[in-house]
Amino acid sequence: MSSIGTTQNSYLYTGEQFDAGVGQYYLRDRYYNQAIGRFTRSDTWEGNTNNPLSLNKYLYANGNPLAFVDPSGRTAVLDGDIVHEVIGKHFVSEDRINRVYDPRSSQNPGVKVIQQNILRILRRSLGDENESGVRYRNSARPDLTDFKLREIYEVKPRTQLSKAQNQLNRDLAALNLRDPQRWFAGVTYKSYPSVIPITGTNRFALVSTYGPGLIIYDRIGYDEDSPLVLISVAFIRAVEKSQIDLLVSNTRLQASLSRGFF
């Protein structure tokens, strides 16, 4: 037995169930009053003392559903954390021996878990991650590191492009100052996922490279009536049309050349 219908969900809560009877959204096992921006019942998860916003038992996505998501119903996660995780895991999956990435913590949004910092990279490059004789005061941590090719990458949203470039330059300067073997801004990792869905939302990230060592992404919100999506769809259609036109043109050219040799 099943039923099909429509709900009047606003853009911010697309994908969640709207109860027209009470005029509130039903997010997993609690009702959410969008008018006051809080749940009507307390969260059963105790929260994390390192993330004060998670201690609020009535807040959804840290009160900022445009930047955060709550796919587990327990704690908010930044869109960017999901993008970093997907790219990082894919990067390592291609070479589990020589590649590492800094995973993001689901309990502490925006915080890298493993301190794969410049010091550890230098120690490993010189042969021993635990070598106490190698000291360097630098807390910078590249997002992706390839020890075989000696390449590093920064993963950032397009809005932080300048920050990404500056951080990449600092990391390279720090590594090349102490390591006798040269490090480079990465250029070989090109198989990254080009489209990454943001779990728990109707948003997704478009991933691309901007230059050596820089992997950037744009977050796109999906809403059928939004100008952004209409523009995106129009752009995709234009690209498809140009590709078709080019294919037809090349086919005609090849046919013309073929006739000329017979």
CSV table of C-alpha atoms in Angstrom, one decimal:
chain,number,residue,atom,x,y,z
A,1,MET,CA,0.0,0.0,0.0
A,2,SER,CA,1.4,3.4,-1.0
A,3,SER,CA,0.4,6.9,-1.6
A,4,ILE,CA,1.8,9.7,-3.8
A,5,GLY,CA,1.4,13.4,-3.2
A,6,THR,CA,3.1,16.8,-3.0
A,7,THR,CA,4.2,18.9,0.0
A,8,GLN,CA,4.8,22.7,0.2
A,9,ASN,CA,8.4,22.5,1.2
A,10,SER,CA,10.4,25.7,1.2
A,11,TYR,CA,13.9,25.8,-0.3
A,12,LEU,CA,15.7,25.7,3.0
A,13,TYR,CA,14.0,22.4,4.0
A,14,THR,CA,13.7,20.7,0.6
A,15,GLY,CA,13.8,16.9,1.2
A,16,GLU,CA,12.2,17.1,4.7
A,17,GLN,CA,8.6,16.2,5.4
A,18,PHE,CA,6.1,19.1,5.9
A,19,ASP,CA,3.1,18.5,8.1
A,20,ALA,CA,0.4,20.9,6.9
A,21,GLY,CA,-1.8,20.0,9.8
A,22,VAL,CA,0.5,21.6,12.4
A,23,GLY,CA,2.4,23.9,9.9
A,24,GLN,CA,5.8,22.4,10.9
A,25,TYR,CA,8.5,20.2,9.4
A,26,TYR,CA,9.1,16.7,10.6
A,27,LEU,CA,12.9,16.1,10.6
A,28,ARG,CA,13.5,12.4,11.4
A,29,ASP,CA,11.8,12.0,14.8
A,30,ARG,CA,11.2,15.6,15.9
A,31,TYR,CA,9.1,18.5,14.7
A,32,TYR,CA,10.9,21.7,13.8
A,33,ASN,CA,9.2,25.1,14.1
A,34,GLN,CA,10.7,27.1,11.3
A,35,ALA,CA,9.1,30.3,12.6
A,36,ILE,CA,11.2,30.4,15.7
A,37,GLY,CA,14.1,28.3,14.4
A,38,ARG,CA,14.1,25.4,16.9
A,39,PHE,CA,12.8,21.9,17.5
A,40,THR,CA,9.8,21.4,19.7
A,41,ARG,CA,11.5,18.5,21.6
A,42,SER,CA,14.9,18.1,23.1
A,43,ASP,CA,17.7,16.2,21.2
A,44,THR,CA,18.6,12.9,22.8
A,45,TRP,CA,22.3,13.3,21.8
A,46,GLU,CA,24.4,14.8,24.6
A,47,GLY,CA,26.4,17.0,22.3
A,48,ASN,CA,30.2,17.8,22.3
A,49,THR,CA,31.8,20.1,24.8
A,50,ASN,CA,34.4,21.1,22.1
A,51,ASN,CA,31.6,22.4,19.9
A,52,PRO,CA,29.3,24.6,22.1
A,53,LEU,CA,26.6,25.0,19.5
A,54,SER,CA,26.1,21.2,19.6
A,55,LEU,CA,25.0,21.5,23.3
A,56,ASN,CA,21.9,23.3,22.2
A,57,LYS,CA,19.2,20.6,22.3
A,58,TYR,CA,16.8,22.4,20.1
A,59,LEU,CA,19.0,23.8,17.3
A,60,TYR,CA,19.1,22.4,13.8
A,61,ALA,CA,22.3,22.6,11.8
A,62,ASN,CA,23.8,25.1,14.2
A,63,GLY,CA,21.0,27.5,13.2
A,64,ASN,CA,22.5,27.9,9.7
A,65,PRO,CA,21.1,25.3,7.3
A,66,LEU,CA,22.6,27.1,4.3
A,67,ALA,CA,26.2,26.3,5.4
A,68,PHE,CA,25.6,23.2,7.6
A,69,VAL,CA,23.7,19.9,7.2
A,70,ASP,CA,22.7,17.3,9.8
A,71,PRO,CA,22.5,14.0,7.9
A,72,SER,CA,22.8,11.9,11.1
A,73,GLY,CA,20.3,13.9,13.1
A,74,ARG,CA,23.0,14.2,15.8
A,75,THR,CA,25.4,16.8,14.8
A,76,ALA,CA,25.9,19.5,12.2
A,77,VAL,CA,28.5,19.2,9.5
A,78,LEU,CA,29.8,21.8,7.2
A,79,ASP,CA,29.2,21.3,3.5
A,80,GLY,CA,32.9,21.7,3.0
A,81,ASP,CA,33.7,18.9,5.3
A,82,ILE,CA,31.7,16.5,3.2
A,83,VAL,CA,33.5,17.7,0.0
A,84,HIS,CA,36.9,17.4,1.7
A,85,GLU,CA,36.1,13.8,2.9
A,86,VAL,CA,34.9,12.6,-0.5
A,87,ILE,CA,37.9,14.1,-2.4
A,88,GLY,CA,40.4,12.9,0.3
A,89,LYS,CA,39.1,9.3,0.4
A,90,HIS,CA,39.2,9.2,-3.4
A,91,PHE,CA,42.7,10.6,-3.5
A,92,VAL,CA,44.0,8.0,-1.1
A,93,SER,CA,42.1,5.1,-2.8
A,94,GLU,CA,44.3,5.5,-5.9
A,95,ASP,CA,47.5,4.9,-3.9
A,96,ARG,CA,47.1,3.9,-0.3
A,97,ILE,CA,50.8,3.5,0.2
A,98,ASN,CA,52.1,6.9,-0.9
A,99,ARG,CA,49.1,9.2,-0.4
A,100,VAL,CA,47.5,10.7,2.7
A,101,TYR,CA,44.8,13.3,3.4
A,102,ASP,CA,43.5,15.1,6.5
A,103,PRO,CA,40.1,13.8,7.4
A,104,ARG,CA,37.5,16.1,8.9
A,105,SER,CA,35.8,15.3,12.2
A,106,SER,CA,32.0,14.9,12.2
A,107,GLN,CA,32.0,15.8,15.9
A,108,ASN,CA,34.0,19.0,15.4
A,109,PRO,CA,32.9,20.5,12.1
A,110,GLY,CA,35.7,22.2,10.2
A,111,VAL,CA,38.5,20.6,12.3
A,112,LYS,CA,41.0,18.2,10.8
A,113,VAL,CA,41.4,15.1,12.8
A,114,ILE,CA,44.9,13.6,12.1
A,115,GLN,CA,47.6,16.2,12.4
A,116,GLN,CA,49.2,15.5,9.0
A,117,ASN,CA,51.1,18.7,9.4
A,118,ILE,CA,54.4,19.9,7.8
A,119,LEU,CA,56.4,18.4,10.7
A,120,ARG,CA,55.0,14.9,10.2
A,121,ILE,CA,55.4,15.2,6.4
A,122,LEU,CA,59.0,16.2,6.8
A,123,ARG,CA,59.7,13.4,9.2
A,124,ARG,CA,58.1,10.8,7.0
A,125,SER,CA,59.9,12.2,3.9
A,126,LEU,CA,63.2,11.8,5.8
A,127,GLY,CA,62.4,8.3,6.7
A,128,ASP,CA,60.7,8.2,10.2
A,129,GLU,CA,57.4,9.9,11.2
A,130,ASN,CA,58.5,9.6,14.9
A,131,GLU,CA,62.0,10.9,14.5
A,132,SER,CA,62.3,13.4,17.4
A,133,GLY,CA,65.4,15.0,15.8
A,134,VAL,CA,63.4,16.7,13.1
A,135,ARG,CA,61.8,19.8,14.5
A,136,TYR,CA,59.7,22.4,12.8
A,137,ARG,CA,57.3,24.9,14.2
A,138,ASN,CA,54.5,25.0,11.7
A,139,SER,CA,50.9,24.0,12.2
A,140,ALA,CA,50.0,24.2,8.5
A,141,ARG,CA,48.5,21.0,7.1
A,142,PRO,CA,48.1,20.4,3.3
A,143,ASP,CA,44.8,18.8,2.4
A,144,LEU,CA,46.3,16.1,0.1
A,145,THR,CA,49.9,14.8,0.1
A,146,ASP,CA,51.6,12.4,-2.3
A,147,PHE,CA,54.9,11.2,-1.0
A,148,LYS,CA,55.9,9.3,-4.2
A,149,LEU,CA,55.5,12.3,-6.5
A,150,ARG,CA,56.2,14.8,-3.7
A,151,GLU,CA,53.1,16.8,-4.4
A,152,ILE,CA,50.6,18.6,-2.2
A,153,TYR,CA,47.2,20.1,-2.8
A,154,GLU,CA,44.8,22.5,-1.2
A,155,VAL,CA,41.0,21.9,-1.4
A,156,LYS,CA,38.9,25.1,-0.9
A,157,PRO,CA,35.7,26.7,-2.0
A,158,ARG,CA,36.1,29.1,-4.9
A,159,THR,CA,35.3,32.0,-2.4
A,160,GLN,CA,38.6,31.1,-0.6
A,161,LEU,CA,40.8,30.9,-3.6
A,162,SER,CA,43.2,33.6,-2.4
A,163,LYS,CA,43.5,31.9,1.0
A,164,ALA,CA,44.1,28.5,-0.7
A,165,GLN,CA,46.9,29.9,-2.9
A,166,ASN,CA,48.6,31.6,0.1
A,167,GLN,CA,48.4,28.5,2.2
A,168,LEU,CA,49.8,26.3,-0.6
A,169,ASN,CA,52.7,28.7,-1.0
A,170,ARG,CA,53.4,28.7,2.7
A,171,ASP,CA,53.3,24.9,2.8
A,172,LEU,CA,55.7,24.5,-0.1
A,173,ALA,CA,58.1,27.1,1.3
A,174,ALA,CA,58.1,25.3,4.7
A,175,LEU,CA,58.7,21.9,3.1
A,176,ASN,CA,61.4,23.0,0.6
A,177,LEU,CA,63.2,24.9,3.4
A,178,ARG,CA,64.0,21.8,5.4
A,179,ASP,CA,63.6,18.8,3.0
A,180,PRO,CA,66.6,18.3,0.7
A,181,GLN,CA,64.3,16.8,-1.9
A,182,ARG,CA,62.0,19.3,-3.6
A,183,TRP,CA,58.2,19.4,-3.2
A,184,PHE,CA,55.8,20.6,-5.8
A,185,ALA,CA,52.2,22.0,-6.2
A,186,GLY,CA,50.3,18.9,-7.4
A,187,VAL,CA,49.4,18.5,-11.1
A,188,THR,CA,48.9,14.7,-11.5
A,189,TYR,CA,45.7,14.1,-9.5
A,190,LYS,CA,43.0,14.8,-12.2
A,191,SER,CA,40.5,12.0,-11.5
A,192,TYR,CA,38.8,13.7,-8.6
A,193,PRO,CA,35.0,13.5,-8.5
A,194,SER,CA,33.6,16.4,-10.6
A,195,VAL,CA,30.2,16.5,-8.9
A,196,ILE,CA,29.7,15.7,-5.2
A,197,PRO,CA,26.2,15.5,-3.6
A,198,ILE,CA,26.0,17.2,-0.2
A,199,THR,CA,24.5,14.5,2.1
A,200,GLY,CA,21.1,15.3,3.6
A,201,THR,CA,20.4,18.2,1.2
A,202,ASN,CA,19.5,19.0,-2.3
A,203,ARG,CA,22.8,20.8,-2.8
A,204,PHE,CA,25.9,19.6,-4.6
A,205,ALA,CA,29.5,20.8,-5.2
A,206,LEU,CA,31.1,21.2,-8.6
A,207,VAL,CA,34.8,20.4,-8.4
A,208,SER,CA,37.6,21.6,-10.7
A,209,THR,CA,41.2,22.7,-10.6
A,210,TYR,CA,42.3,26.3,-10.7
A,211,GLY,CA,46.1,25.7,-11.1
A,212,PRO,CA,48.9,23.5,-9.8
A,213,GLY,CA,48.0,22.3,-6.3
A,214,LEU,CA,44.6,24.0,-6.2
A,215,ILE,CA,41.3,22.0,-6.2
A,216,ILE,CA,38.3,24.3,-5.9
A,217,TYR,CA,34.6,23.7,-5.6
A,218,ASP,CA,31.4,25.7,-6.1
A,219,ARG,CA,28.3,24.8,-4.0
A,220,ILE,CA,25.1,24.8,-5.9
A,221,GLY,CA,21.6,24.7,-4.4
A,222,TYR,CA,19.0,22.7,-6.2
A,223,ASP,CA,15.6,24.3,-6.5
A,224,GLU,CA,13.6,24.0,-9.7
A,225,ASP,CA,12.6,27.7,-9.7
A,226,SER,CA,15.8,29.2,-8.6
A,227,PRO,CA,17.5,31.5,-11.1
A,228,LEU,CA,20.9,29.8,-10.4
A,229,VAL,CA,19.6,26.4,-11.5
A,230,LEU,CA,17.9,27.8,-14.5
A,231,ILE,CA,21.1,29.5,-15.5
A,232,SER,CA,23.1,26.3,-14.9
A,233,VAL,CA,20.6,24.2,-16.9
A,234,ALA,CA,20.8,26.8,-19.8
A,235,PHE,CA,24.6,26.7,-19.6
A,236,ILE,CA,24.7,22.9,-19.8
A,237,ARG,CA,22.3,22.9,-22.7
A,238,ALA,CA,24.4,25.5,-24.5
A,239,VAL,CA,27.5,23.4,-23.9
A,240,GLU,CA,25.8,20.3,-25.2
A,241,LYS,CA,24.6,22.2,-28.3
A,242,SER,CA,28.1,23.5,-29.0
A,243,GLN,CA,29.5,20.0,-28.7
A,244,ILE,CA,26.9,18.6,-31.0
A,245,ASP,CA,27.5,21.4,-33.5
A,246,LEU,CA,31.3,20.7,-33.3
A,247,LEU,CA,30.7,17.0,-33.8
A,248,VAL,CA,28.5,17.6,-36.9
A,249,SER,CA,31.1,20.0,-38.3
A,250,ASN,CA,33.9,17.6,-37.9
A,251,THR,CA,31.9,14.8,-39.4
A,252,ARG,CA,31.1,16.9,-42.5
A,253,LEU,CA,34.8,17.8,-42.8
A,254,GLN,CA,35.9,14.2,-42.6
A,255,ALA,CA,33.3,13.2,-45.2
A,256,SER,CA,34.5,16.0,-47.5
A,257,LEU,CA,38.1,14.9,-47.1
A,258,SER,CA,37.2,11.3,-47.8
A,259,ARG,CA,35.4,12.2,-51.0
A,260,GLY,CA,38.5,14.1,-52.1
A,261,PHE,CA,40.7,11.0,-52.0
A,262,PHE,CA,38.4,8.8,-54.1
